[in-house]
């Protein structure tokens, strides 16, 4: 089973395309929608929904996947639920760069202080990161510096921030999921 979390733009047709692409790895792809506007509510909602789909599945190695803001949540929720994560161009600092786009962005700071200390160290090697060299929204080099000490990073030379096409990375994701 693969759990897919959308980025800030939940209505983007690219979400449906990514779900279809992910079905080449596993036919059981679950799309979980969340508001993106209320971080504390989103975290509670995502924890509840992800826990529920994990319990409903008989897959011993589920994977959670997300792009942008969905990558932010996939890393954290995956860690808290004890499943592997695949993240594409994750938004690592929504408390800074979502100002004016969401209600109460400061809740991301509050969430960070309530999370497990050094969770990336505890999550080491349980996440694979895909970064676009052409990310027009986020600083890929900063993401690489923050994440590479803990996770395998794969660079993509073709895609932009939204990673419309993930097909070129499906085999790597499948191997990671099954390892």
CSV table of N, CA and C in Angstrom, one decimal:
chain,number,residue,atom,x,y,z
A,1,UNK,N,0.8,-1.2,0.0
A,1,UNK,CA,0.0,0.0,0.0
A,1,UNK,C,0.9,1.2,0.0
A,2,UNK,N,0.5,2.2,-0.8
A,2,UNK,CA,1.1,3.5,-0.8
A,2,UNK,C,0.1,4.6,-0.4
A,3,UNK,N,0.4,5.4,0.6
A,3,UNK,CA,-0.4,6.5,1.0
A,3,UNK,C,0.2,7.8,0.4
A,4,UNK,N,-0.7,8.5,-0.3
A,4,UNK,CA,-0.3,9.7,-1.0
A,4,UNK,C,-0.9,11.0,-0.4
A,5,UNK,N,0.0,11.9,0.0
A,5,UNK,CA,-0.4,13.2,0.5
A,5,UNK,C,-0.1,14.3,-0.5
A,6,UNK,N,-1.1,15.0,-0.8
A,6,UNK,CA,-0.9,16.1,-1.8
A,6,UNK,C,-0.2,17.3,-1.2
A,7,UNK,N,0.3,18.2,-2.0
A,7,UNK,CA,1.0,19.4,-1.5
A,7,UNK,C,0.0,20.5,-1.2
A,8,UNK,N,0.4,21.7,-1.2
A,8,UNK,CA,-0.5,22.8,-0.8
A,8,UNK,C,-1.7,22.9,-1.7
A,9,UNK,N,-1.5,22.6,-3.0
A,9,UNK,CA,-2.6,22.7,-4.0
A,9,UNK,C,-3.3,21.3,-4.1
A,10,UNK,N,-4.3,21.1,-3.3
A,10,UNK,CA,-4.9,19.8,-3.2
A,10,UNK,C,-5.8,19.5,-4.5
A,11,UNK,N,-6.1,20.5,-5.3
A,11,UNK,CA,-7.0,20.3,-6.4
A,11,UNK,C,-6.2,20.2,-7.7
A,12,UNK,N,-4.9,20.2,-7.7
A,12,UNK,CA,-4.1,20.1,-8.9
A,12,UNK,C,-4.3,18.8,-9.6
A,13,UNK,N,-4.5,18.8,-10.9
A,13,UNK,CA,-4.7,17.5,-11.6
A,13,UNK,C,-3.4,16.6,-11.5
A,14,UNK,N,-2.3,17.2,-11.2
A,14,UNK,CA,-1.1,16.5,-11.0
A,14,UNK,C,-1.2,15.4,-9.9
A,15,UNK,N,-2.0,15.7,-8.9
A,15,UNK,CA,-2.2,14.7,-7.9
A,15,UNK,C,-2.8,13.4,-8.4
A,16,UNK,N,-3.8,13.5,-9.3
A,16,UNK,CA,-4.4,12.3,-9.9
A,16,UNK,C,-3.3,11.5,-10.7
A,17,UNK,N,-2.5,12.3,-11.5
A,17,UNK,CA,-1.5,11.7,-12.3
A,17,UNK,C,-0.5,11.0,-11.5
A,18,UNK,N,-0.1,11.5,-10.3
A,18,UNK,CA,0.9,10.9,-9.5
A,18,UNK,C,0.3,9.6,-8.9
A,19,UNK,N,-0.9,9.6,-8.5
A,19,UNK,CA,-1.6,8.4,-7.9
A,19,UNK,C,-1.6,7.3,-9.0
A,20,UNK,N,-1.9,7.7,-10.2
A,20,UNK,CA,-1.9,6.7,-11.3
A,20,UNK,C,-0.5,6.1,-11.5
A,21,UNK,N,0.5,7.0,-11.5
A,21,UNK,CA,1.9,6.5,-11.6
A,21,UNK,C,2.3,5.6,-10.5
A,22,UNK,N,1.9,5.9,-9.2
A,22,UNK,CA,2.2,5.1,-8.1
A,22,UNK,C,1.6,3.7,-8.1
A,23,UNK,N,0.5,3.6,-8.9
A,23,UNK,CA,-0.2,2.3,-9.0
A,23,UNK,C,0.7,1.3,-9.8
A,24,UNK,N,1.7,1.8,-10.4
A,24,UNK,CA,2.7,0.8,-11.1
A,24,UNK,C,3.5,0.1,-10.1
A,25,UNK,N,3.7,0.7,-8.9
A,25,UNK,CA,4.5,0.1,-7.8
A,25,UNK,C,3.5,-0.8,-7.0
A,26,UNK,N,2.4,-0.3,-6.7
A,26,UNK,CA,1.4,-1.0,-5.8
A,26,UNK,C,0.0,-0.6,-6.2
A,27,UNK,N,-0.8,-1.5,-6.6
A,27,UNK,CA,-2.2,-1.1,-7.0
A,27,UNK,C,-3.0,-0.5,-5.9
A,28,UNK,N,-2.6,-0.6,-4.7
A,28,UNK,CA,-3.4,-0.1,-3.5
A,28,UNK,C,-2.7,1.3,-3.1
A,29,UNK,N,-3.2,2.4,-3.8
A,29,UNK,CA,-2.7,3.7,-3.5
A,29,UNK,C,-3.9,4.5,-2.8
A,30,UNK,N,-3.6,5.0,-1.6
A,30,UNK,CA,-4.7,5.7,-0.9
A,30,UNK,C,-4.3,7.2,-0.9
A,31,UNK,N,-5.2,8.0,-1.4
A,31,UNK,CA,-5.1,9.4,-1.4
A,31,UNK,C,-5.8,10.0,-0.2
A,32,UNK,N,-5.0,10.7,0.7
A,32,UNK,CA,-5.6,11.3,1.9
A,32,UNK,C,-5.6,12.8,1.7
A,33,UNK,N,-6.7,13.4,1.8
A,33,UNK,CA,-6.9,14.8,1.7
A,33,UNK,C,-6.9,15.5,3.0
A,34,UNK,N,-6.3,16.7,3.1
A,34,UNK,CA,-6.3,17.4,4.3
A,34,UNK,C,-6.4,18.9,4.0
A,35,UNK,N,-6.7,19.8,4.9
A,35,UNK,CA,-7.1,21.2,4.6
A,35,UNK,C,-5.9,22.0,4.1
A,36,UNK,N,-4.7,21.8,4.6
A,36,UNK,CA,-3.5,22.6,4.3
A,36,UNK,C,-3.6,24.0,5.1
A,37,UNK,N,-4.7,24.4,5.6
A,37,UNK,CA,-4.8,25.7,6.2
A,37,UNK,C,-4.7,25.7,7.7
A,38,UNK,N,-4.8,24.6,8.4
A,38,UNK,CA,-4.8,24.6,9.8
A,38,UNK,C,-3.8,23.5,10.3
A,39,UNK,N,-2.6,23.8,10.5
A,39,UNK,CA,-1.6,22.8,10.7
A,39,UNK,C,-1.9,21.8,11.9
A,40,UNK,N,-2.3,22.3,13.0
A,40,UNK,CA,-2.5,21.4,14.2
A,40,UNK,C,-3.7,20.4,13.8
A,41,UNK,N,-4.7,21.0,13.2
A,41,UNK,CA,-5.9,20.1,12.8
A,41,UNK,C,-5.4,19.1,11.7
A,42,UNK,N,-4.6,19.6,10.8
A,42,UNK,CA,-4.1,18.7,9.7
A,42,UNK,C,-3.3,17.6,10.3
A,43,UNK,N,-2.4,17.9,11.3
A,43,UNK,CA,-1.6,16.8,11.9
A,43,UNK,C,-2.5,15.8,12.6
A,44,UNK,N,-3.5,16.2,13.4
A,44,UNK,CA,-4.4,15.3,14.0
A,44,UNK,C,-5.1,14.4,13.0
A,45,UNK,N,-5.7,15.1,12.0
A,45,UNK,CA,-6.4,14.4,10.9
A,45,UNK,C,-5.5,13.4,10.2
A,46,UNK,N,-4.3,13.8,9.8
A,46,UNK,CA,-3.5,12.9,9.1
A,46,UNK,C,-3.0,11.7,9.9
A,47,UNK,N,-2.7,11.9,11.2
A,47,UNK,CA,-2.3,10.8,12.1
A,47,UNK,C,-3.5,9.8,12.2
A,48,UNK,N,-4.7,10.3,12.4
A,48,UNK,CA,-5.9,9.4,12.5
A,48,UNK,C,-6.1,8.7,11.2
A,49,UNK,N,-6.1,9.4,10.0
A,49,UNK,CA,-6.4,8.7,8.8
A,49,UNK,C,-5.3,7.7,8.3
A,50,UNK,N,-4.0,8.1,8.5
A,50,UNK,CA,-3.0,7.2,8.1
A,50,UNK,C,-3.0,6.0,9.0
A,51,UNK,N,-3.1,6.2,10.3
A,51,UNK,CA,-3.2,5.0,11.2
A,51,UNK,C,-4.4,4.1,10.8
A,52,UNK,N,-5.5,4.7,10.4
A,52,UNK,CA,-6.6,3.9,10.0
A,52,UNK,C,-6.4,3.0,8.8
A,53,UNK,N,-5.8,3.7,7.7
A,53,UNK,CA,-5.5,2.9,6.5
A,53,UNK,C,-4.4,1.9,6.7
A,54,UNK,N,-3.4,2.1,7.6
A,54,UNK,CA,-2.4,1.1,7.9
A,54,UNK,C,-3.1,-0.1,8.5
A,55,UNK,N,-4.0,0.2,9.5
A,55,UNK,CA,-4.7,-0.9,10.2
A,55,UNK,C,-5.6,-1.7,9.2
A,56,UNK,N,-6.2,-1.1,8.2
A,56,UNK,CA,-7.0,-1.7,7.2
A,56,UNK,C,-6.3,-2.6,6.2
A,57,UNK,N,-5.0,-2.3,6.0
A,57,UNK,CA,-4.2,-2.9,5.0
A,57,UNK,C,-3.5,-4.1,5.6
A,58,UNK,N,-3.2,-5.1,4.7
A,58,UNK,CA,-2.5,-6.3,5.1
A,58,UNK,C,-1.0,-6.2,4.5
A,59,UNK,N,-0.7,-5.0,4.0
A,59,UNK,CA,0.7,-4.8,3.5
A,59,UNK,C,1.7,-4.6,4.7
A,60,UNK,N,2.7,-5.5,4.8
A,60,UNK,CA,3.6,-5.4,5.9
A,60,UNK,C,4.6,-4.2,5.7
A,61,UNK,N,4.7,-3.7,4.5
A,61,UNK,CA,5.6,-2.6,4.3
A,61,UNK,C,4.9,-1.4,3.5
A,62,UNK,N,4.0,-0.7,4.2
A,62,UNK,CA,3.4,0.4,3.5
A,62,UNK,C,4.4,1.5,3.4
A,63,UNK,N,4.1,2.4,2.4
A,63,UNK,CA,4.9,3.6,2.2
A,63,UNK,C,4.0,4.8,2.1
A,64,UNK,N,4.5,5.9,2.7
A,64,UNK,CA,3.8,7.2,2.6
A,64,UNK,C,4.6,8.1,1.7
A,65,UNK,N,3.9,8.8,0.8
A,65,UNK,CA,4.6,9.6,-0.2
A,65,UNK,C,3.9,11.0,-0.3
A,66,UNK,N,4.7,12.0,-0.5
A,66,UNK,CA,4.1,13.4,-0.7
A,66,UNK,C,5.1,14.3,-1.4
A,67,UNK,N,4.5,15.3,-2.0
A,67,UNK,CA,5.2,16.4,-2.7
A,67,UNK,C,5.0,17.7,-2.0
A,68,UNK,N,6.1,18.5,-1.9
A,68,UNK,CA,6.0,19.8,-1.3
A,68,UNK,C,5.5,19.8,0.2
A,69,UNK,N,4.4,20.4,0.5
A,69,UNK,CA,3.8,20.3,1.8
A,69,UNK,C,3.5,18.9,2.2
A,70,UNK,N,3.0,18.1,1.2
A,70,UNK,CA,2.8,16.7,1.4
A,70,UNK,C,4.0,16.0,1.8
A,71,UNK,N,5.2,16.4,1.3
A,71,UNK,CA,6.5,15.8,1.8
A,71,UNK,C,6.8,16.1,3.2
A,72,UNK,N,6.5,17.4,3.6
A,72,UNK,CA,6.7,17.8,5.0
A,72,UNK,C,5.9,16.8,5.9
A,73,UNK,N,4.6,16.6,5.6
A,73,UNK,CA,3.7,15.8,6.4
A,73,UNK,C,4.1,14.3,6.3
A,74,UNK,N,4.5,13.8,5.1
A,74,UNK,CA,4.8,12.4,4.9
A,74,UNK,C,6.0,12.0,5.8
A,75,UNK,N,7.0,12.9,5.9
A,75,UNK,CA,8.2,12.6,6.7
A,75,UNK,C,7.7,12.4,8.2
A,76,UNK,N,7.0,13.4,8.7
A,76,UNK,CA,6.6,13.4,10.1
A,76,UNK,C,5.6,12.3,10.4
A,77,UNK,N,4.5,12.2,9.6
A,77,UNK,CA,3.5,11.2,9.9
A,77,UNK,C,4.0,9.8,9.7
A,78,UNK,N,4.8,9.6,8.7
A,78,UNK,CA,5.4,8.3,8.4
A,78,UNK,C,6.3,7.9,9.6
A,79,UNK,N,7.1,8.8,10.1
A,79,UNK,CA,7.9,8.5,11.3
A,79,UNK,C,7.0,8.2,12.5
A,80,UNK,N,6.0,9.0,12.8
A,80,UNK,CA,5.2,8.7,13.9
A,80,UNK,C,4.4,7.4,13.8
A,81,UNK,N,4.1,7.0,12.6
A,81,UNK,CA,3.3,5.8,12.3
A,81,UNK,C,4.2,4.6,12.1
A,82,UNK,N,5.5,4.8,12.0
A,82,UNK,CA,6.5,3.7,11.9
A,82,UNK,C,6.5,3.1,10.5
A,83,UNK,N,6.3,3.9,9.5
A,83,UNK,CA,6.3,3.4,8.1
A,83,UNK,C,7.4,4.3,7.3
A,84,UNK,N,7.8,3.7,6.2
A,84,UNK,CA,8.8,4.3,5.3
A,84,UNK,C,8.1,5.5,4.6
A,85,UNK,N,9.0,6.4,4.2
A,85,UNK,CA,8.5,7.6,3.5
A,85,UNK,C,9.3,7.9,2.2
A,86,UNK,N,8.6,8.4,1.2
A,86,UNK,CA,9.3,8.9,0.0
A,86,UNK,C,8.8,10.3,-0.2
A,87,UNK,N,9.7,11.3,-0.2
A,87,UNK,CA,9.3,12.7,-0.3
A,87,UNK,C,9.9,13.4,-1.5
A,88,UNK,N,9.1,14.2,-2.2
A,88,UNK,CA,9.6,14.9,-3.3
A,88,UNK,C,9.5,16.4,-3.0
A,89,UNK,N,10.7,17.1,-3.2
A,89,UNK,CA,10.8,18.5,-3.0
A,89,UNK,C,10.0,19.0,-1.7
A,90,UNK,N,10.4,18.4,-0.6
A,90,UNK,CA,9.6,18.7,0.6
A,90,UNK,C,9.7,20.2,1.1
A,91,UNK,N,8.6,20.7,1.6
A,91,UNK,CA,8.6,22.0,2.2
A,91,UNK,C,9.1,21.9,3.6
A,92,UNK,N,10.3,22.2,3.9
A,92,UNK,CA,10.9,21.9,5.2
A,92,UNK,C,10.6,23.0,6.2
A,93,UNK,N,10.2,24.2,5.8
A,93,UNK,CA,9.9,25.3,6.7
A,93,UNK,C,8.6,26.0,6.4
A,94,UNK,N,7.5,25.3,6.5
A,94,UNK,CA,6.2,26.0,6.2
A,94,UNK,C,5.9,27.2,7.1
A,95,UNK,N,6.5,27.1,8.3
A,95,UNK,CA,6.3,28.2,9.3
A,95,UNK,C,6.8,29.5,8.7
A,96,UNK,N,7.8,29.5,7.9
A,96,UNK,CA,8.4,30.7,7.3
A,96,UNK,C,7.8,31.0,5.9
A,97,UNK,N,7.7,30.0,5.0
A,97,UNK,CA,7.3,30.3,3.7
A,97,UNK,C,5.8,30.2,3.4
A,98,UNK,N,5.0,29.9,4.3
A,98,UNK,CA,3.5,29.8,4.1
A,98,UNK,C,2.8,31.0,4.7
A,99,UNK,N,3.6,32.0,5.2
A,99,UNK,CA,3.0,33.2,5.7
A,99,UNK,C,2.0,33.8,4.7
A,100,UNK,N,0.8,34.2,5.1
A,100,UNK,CA,-0.1,34.8,4.2
A,100,UNK,C,-0.9,33.8,3.3
A,101,UNK,N,-0.5,32.5,3.3
A,101,UNK,CA,-1.2,31.5,2.5
A,101,UNK,C,-2.0,30.6,3.4
A,102,UNK,N,-1.7,30.5,4.6
A,102,UNK,CA,-2.5,29.6,5.5
A,102,UNK,C,-2.8,30.3,6.8
A,103,UNK,N,-3.8,29.8,7.5
A,103,UNK,CA,-4.1,30.4,8.9
A,103,UNK,C,-3.1,29.8,9.9
A,104,UNK,N,-2.6,30.6,10.7
A,104,UNK,CA,-1.7,30.2,11.8
A,104,UNK,C,-0.5,29.4,11.4
A,105,UNK,N,0.3,30.0,10.5
A,105,UNK,CA,1.6,29.2,10.2
A,105,UNK,C,2.5,29.0,11.4
A,106,UNK,N,2.3,29.8,12.4
A,106,UNK,CA,3.2,29.6,13.6
A,106,UNK,C,2.9,28.2,14.3
A,107,UNK,N,1.8,27.6,13.9
A,107,UNK,CA,1.5,26.3,14.5
A,107,UNK,C,2.5,25.2,14.0
A,108,UNK,N,3.2,25.5,12.9
A,108,UNK,CA,4.2,24.5,12.4
A,108,UNK,C,5.4,24.6,13.4
A,109,UNK,N,5.7,25.8,13.9
A,109,UNK,CA,6.8,25.9,14.9
A,109,UNK,C,6.4,25.2,16.2
A,110,UNK,N,5.1,25.3,16.6
A,110,UNK,CA,4.7,24.6,17.8
A,110,UNK,C,4.7,23.1,17.6
A,111,UNK,N,4.3,22.6,16.4
A,111,UNK,CA,4.4,21.2,16.1
A,111,UNK,C,5.8,20.7,16.2
A,112,UNK,N,6.7,21.5,15.7
A,112,UNK,CA,8.1,21.1,15.7
A,112,UNK,C,8.6,20.9,17.2
A,113,UNK,N,8.2,21.8,18.1
A,113,UNK,CA,8.7,21.7,19.5
A,113,UNK,C,8.0,20.6,20.2
A,114,UNK,N,6.9,20.1,19.7
A,114,UNK,CA,6.2,19.0,20.4
A,114,UNK,C,6.6,17.6,19.8
A,115,UNK,N,7.3,17.6,18.7
A,115,UNK,CA,7.7,16.3,18.1
A,115,UNK,C,8.9,15.8,18.8
A,116,UNK,N,9.2,14.5,18.6
A,116,UNK,CA,10.3,13.8,19.2
A,116,UNK,C,11.6,14.6,18.9
A,117,UNK,N,12.4,14.7,19.9
A,117,UNK,CA,13.7,15.4,19.7
A,117,UNK,C,14.6,14.5,18.7
A,118,UNK,N,15.3,15.1,17.8
A,118,UNK,CA,16.2,14.4,16.9
A,118,UNK,C,15.5,13.3,16.1
A,119,UNK,N,14.2,13.6,15.7
A,119,UNK,CA,13.5,12.5,15.0
A,119,UNK,C,14.1,12.1,13.7
A,120,UNK,N,14.8,13.0,13.0
A,120,UNK,CA,15.5,12.5,11.8
A,120,UNK,C,16.6,11.5,12.1
A,121,UNK,N,17.3,11.7,13.2
A,121,UNK,CA,18.3,10.7,13.6
A,121,UNK,C,17.6,9.4,13.9
A,122,UNK,N,16.5,9.4,14.5
A,122,UNK,CA,15.7,8.2,14.9
A,122,UNK,C,15.1,7.6,13.6
A,123,UNK,N,14.8,8.4,12.6
A,123,UNK,CA,14.2,8.0,11.4
A,123,UNK,C,15.2,7.7,10.3
A,124,UNK,N,16.5,7.7,10.6
A,124,UNK,CA,17.6,7.5,9.6
A,124,UNK,C,17.3,6.3,8.7
A,125,UNK,N,17.5,6.6,7.5
A,125,UNK,CA,17.4,5.5,6.4
A,125,UNK,C,15.9,5.0,6.2
A,126,UNK,N,14.9,5.6,6.8
A,126,UNK,CA,13.5,5.2,6.6
A,126,UNK,C,12.8,6.1,5.6
A,127,UNK,N,13.5,7.0,5.0
A,127,UNK,CA,13.0,8.0,4.1
A,127,UNK,C,13.9,8.1,2.9
A,128,UNK,N,13.3,8.2,1.7
A,128,UNK,CA,14.0,8.5,0.5
A,128,UNK,C,13.5,9.9,0.0
A,129,UNK,N,14.5,10.7,-0.4
A,129,UNK,CA,14.2,12.1,-0.8
A,129,UNK,C,14.5,12.3,-2.3
A,130,UNK,N,13.6,12.9,-3.0
A,130,UNK,CA,13.8,13.2,-4.4
A,130,UNK,C,13.7,14.7,-4.6
A,131,UNK,N,14.8,15.3,-5.0
A,131,UNK,CA,14.9,16.7,-5.2
A,131,UNK,C,15.2,17.1,-6.6
A,132,UNK,N,14.4,18.1,-7.0
A,132,UNK,CA,14.6,18.7,-8.4
A,132,UNK,C,15.7,19.7,-8.4
A,133,UNK,N,16.6,19.6,-9.4
A,133,UNK,CA,17.6,20.7,-9.6
A,133,UNK,C,16.9,21.9,-10.1
A,134,UNK,N,15.7,21.8,-10.6
A,134,UNK,CA,15.0,22.9,-11.2
A,134,UNK,C,13.8,23.4,-10.4
A,135,UNK,N,13.8,23.2,-9.1
A,135,UNK,CA,12.7,23.6,-8.2
A,135,UNK,C,12.7,25.1,-8.1
A,136,UNK,N,11.6,25.6,-8.7
A,136,UNK,CA,11.4,27.1,-8.8
A,136,UNK,C,10.8,27.7,-7.5
A,137,UNK,N,10.4,26.8,-6.6
A,137,UNK,CA,9.7,27.3,-5.4
A,137,UNK,C,10.6,27.2,-4.1
A,138,UNK,N,11.3,26.1,-4.0
A,138,UNK,CA,12.1,25.8,-2.8
A,138,UNK,C,13.6,25.7,-3.1
A,139,UNK,N,14.4,25.9,-2.1
A,139,UNK,CA,15.9,25.8,-2.3
A,139,UNK,C,16.3,24.4,-2.1
A,140,UNK,N,16.5,23.7,-3.2
A,140,UNK,CA,16.9,22.3,-3.2
A,140,UNK,C,18.2,22.0,-2.5
A,141,UNK,N,19.1,22.9,-2.6
A,141,UNK,CA,20.4,22.8,-1.9
A,141,UNK,C,20.3,22.8,-0.4
A,142,UNK,N,19.4,23.7,0.1
A,142,UNK,CA,19.2,23.8,1.5
A,142,UNK,C,18.5,22.5,2.0
A,143,UNK,N,17.6,22.0,1.2
A,143,UNK,CA,16.9,20.7,1.6
A,143,UNK,C,17.9,19.6,1.6
A,144,UNK,N,18.8,19.5,0.6
A,144,UNK,CA,19.8,18.5,0.5
A,144,UNK,C,20.7,18.6,1.8
A,145,UNK,N,21.1,19.8,2.2
A,145,UNK,CA,22.0,19.9,3.3
A,145,UNK,C,21.3,19.5,4.6
A,146,UNK,N,20.0,19.7,4.7
A,146,UNK,CA,19.2,19.3,5.9
A,146,UNK,C,18.9,17.8,6.0
A,147,UNK,N,18.7,17.2,4.8
A,147,UNK,CA,18.2,15.8,4.8
A,147,UNK,C,19.3,14.8,4.5
A,148,UNK,N,20.3,15.1,3.7
A,148,UNK,CA,21.3,14.1,3.3
A,148,UNK,C,22.0,13.4,4.4
A,149,UNK,N,22.2,14.0,5.6
A,149,UNK,CA,22.9,13.3,6.6
A,149,UNK,C,22.1,12.1,7.1
A,150,UNK,N,20.8,12.1,6.8
A,150,UNK,CA,19.9,11.1,7.4
A,150,UNK,C,19.2,10.2,6.4
A,151,UNK,N,19.1,10.7,5.1
A,151,UNK,CA,18.3,9.9,4.1
A,151,UNK,C,19.1,9.9,2.8
A,152,UNK,N,18.7,8.9,2.0
A,152,UNK,CA,19.2,8.8,0.6
A,152,UNK,C,18.6,9.9,-0.2
A,153,UNK,N,19.3,10.7,-0.9
A,153,UNK,CA,18.8,11.8,-1.8
A,153,UNK,C,19.0,11.4,-3.2
A,154,UNK,N,18.0,11.5,-4.0
A,154,UNK,CA,18.1,11.3,-5.5
A,154,UNK,C,17.8,12.6,-6.2
A,155,UNK,N,18.7,13.0,-7.0
A,155,UNK,CA,18.5,14.3,-7.8
A,155,UNK,C,17.8,14.0,-9.1
A,156,UNK,N,16.9,14.9,-9.5
A,156,UNK,CA,16.2,14.9,-10.7
A,156,UNK,C,16.5,16.1,-11.6
A,157,UNK,N,16.9,15.9,-12.8
A,157,UNK,CA,17.3,17.0,-13.7
A,157,UNK,C,16.2,17.5,-14.6
A,158,UNK,N,15.0,16.9,-14.5
A,158,UNK,CA,14.0,17.2,-15.5
A,158,UNK,C,12.8,18.0,-14.8
A,159,UNK,N,12.4,17.5,-13.7
A,159,UNK,CA,11.1,18.0,-13.1
A,159,UNK,C,11.3,19.4,-12.3
A,160,UNK,N,10.2,20.1,-12.2
A,160,UNK,CA,10.2,21.3,-11.4
A,160,UNK,C,9.6,21.0,-10.0
A,161,UNK,N,9.2,22.0,-9.3
A,161,UNK,CA,8.7,21.8,-7.9
A,161,UNK,C,7.6,20.7,-7.7
A,162,UNK,N,6.6,20.8,-8.6
A,162,UNK,CA,5.4,19.9,-8.5
A,162,UNK,C,5.7,18.5,-8.9
A,163,UNK,N,6.8,18.2,-9.5
A,163,UNK,CA,7.2,16.8,-9.9
A,163,UNK,C,6.0,16.1,-10.6
A,164,UNK,N,5.6,16.7,-11.7
A,164,UNK,CA,4.4,16.2,-12.4
A,164,UNK,C,4.7,14.7,-12.8
A,165,UNK,N,5.9,14.4,-13.2
A,165,UNK,CA,6.2,13.0,-13.6
A,165,UNK,C,7.2,12.4,-12.6
A,166,UNK,N,6.7,11.3,-12.0
A,166,UNK,CA,7.6,10.6,-11.1
A,166,UNK,C,7.9,9.2,-11.6
A,167,UNK,N,7.5,8.9,-12.8
A,167,UNK,CA,7.7,7.6,-13.3
A,167,UNK,C,9.1,7.2,-13.4
A,168,UNK,N,10.0,8.1,-13.6
A,168,UNK,CA,11.5,7.8,-13.7
A,168,UNK,C,12.0,7.3,-12.4
A,169,UNK,N,11.3,7.5,-11.3
A,169,UNK,CA,11.8,7.1,-10.0
A,169,UNK,C,11.0,6.0,-9.4
A,170,UNK,N,10.1,5.4,-10.1
A,170,UNK,CA,9.2,4.4,-9.5
A,170,UNK,C,10.0,3.1,-9.1
A,171,UNK,N,11.0,2.7,-9.9
A,171,UNK,CA,11.7,1.5,-9.6
A,171,UNK,C,12.5,1.7,-8.3
A,172,UNK,N,13.1,2.9,-8.2
A,172,UNK,CA,13.9,3.2,-7.0
A,172,UNK,C,13.0,3.2,-5.7
A,173,UNK,N,11.8,3.8,-5.9
A,173,UNK,CA,10.8,3.8,-4.8
A,173,UNK,C,10.4,2.4,-4.4
A,174,UNK,N,10.1,1.6,-5.5
A,174,UNK,CA,9.7,0.2,-5.2
A,174,UNK,C,10.8,-0.6,-4.4
A,175,UNK,N,12.0,-0.4,-4.9
A,175,UNK,CA,13.1,-1.1,-4.2
A,175,UNK,C,13.2,-0.6,-2.8
A,176,UNK,N,13.1,0.7,-2.5
A,176,UNK,CA,13.1,1.2,-1.2
A,176,UNK,C,12.0,0.7,-0.3
A,177,UNK,N,10.8,0.7,-0.9
A,177,UNK,CA,9.6,0.2,-0.2
A,177,UNK,C,9.8,-1.3,0.3
A,178,UNK,N,10.4,-2.1,-0.6
A,178,UNK,CA,10.5,-3.5,-0.3
A,178,UNK,C,11.8,-3.9,0.5
A,179,UNK,N,12.7,-3.0,0.6
A,179,UNK,CA,14.0,-3.3,1.3
A,179,UNK,C,13.8,-3.5,2.7
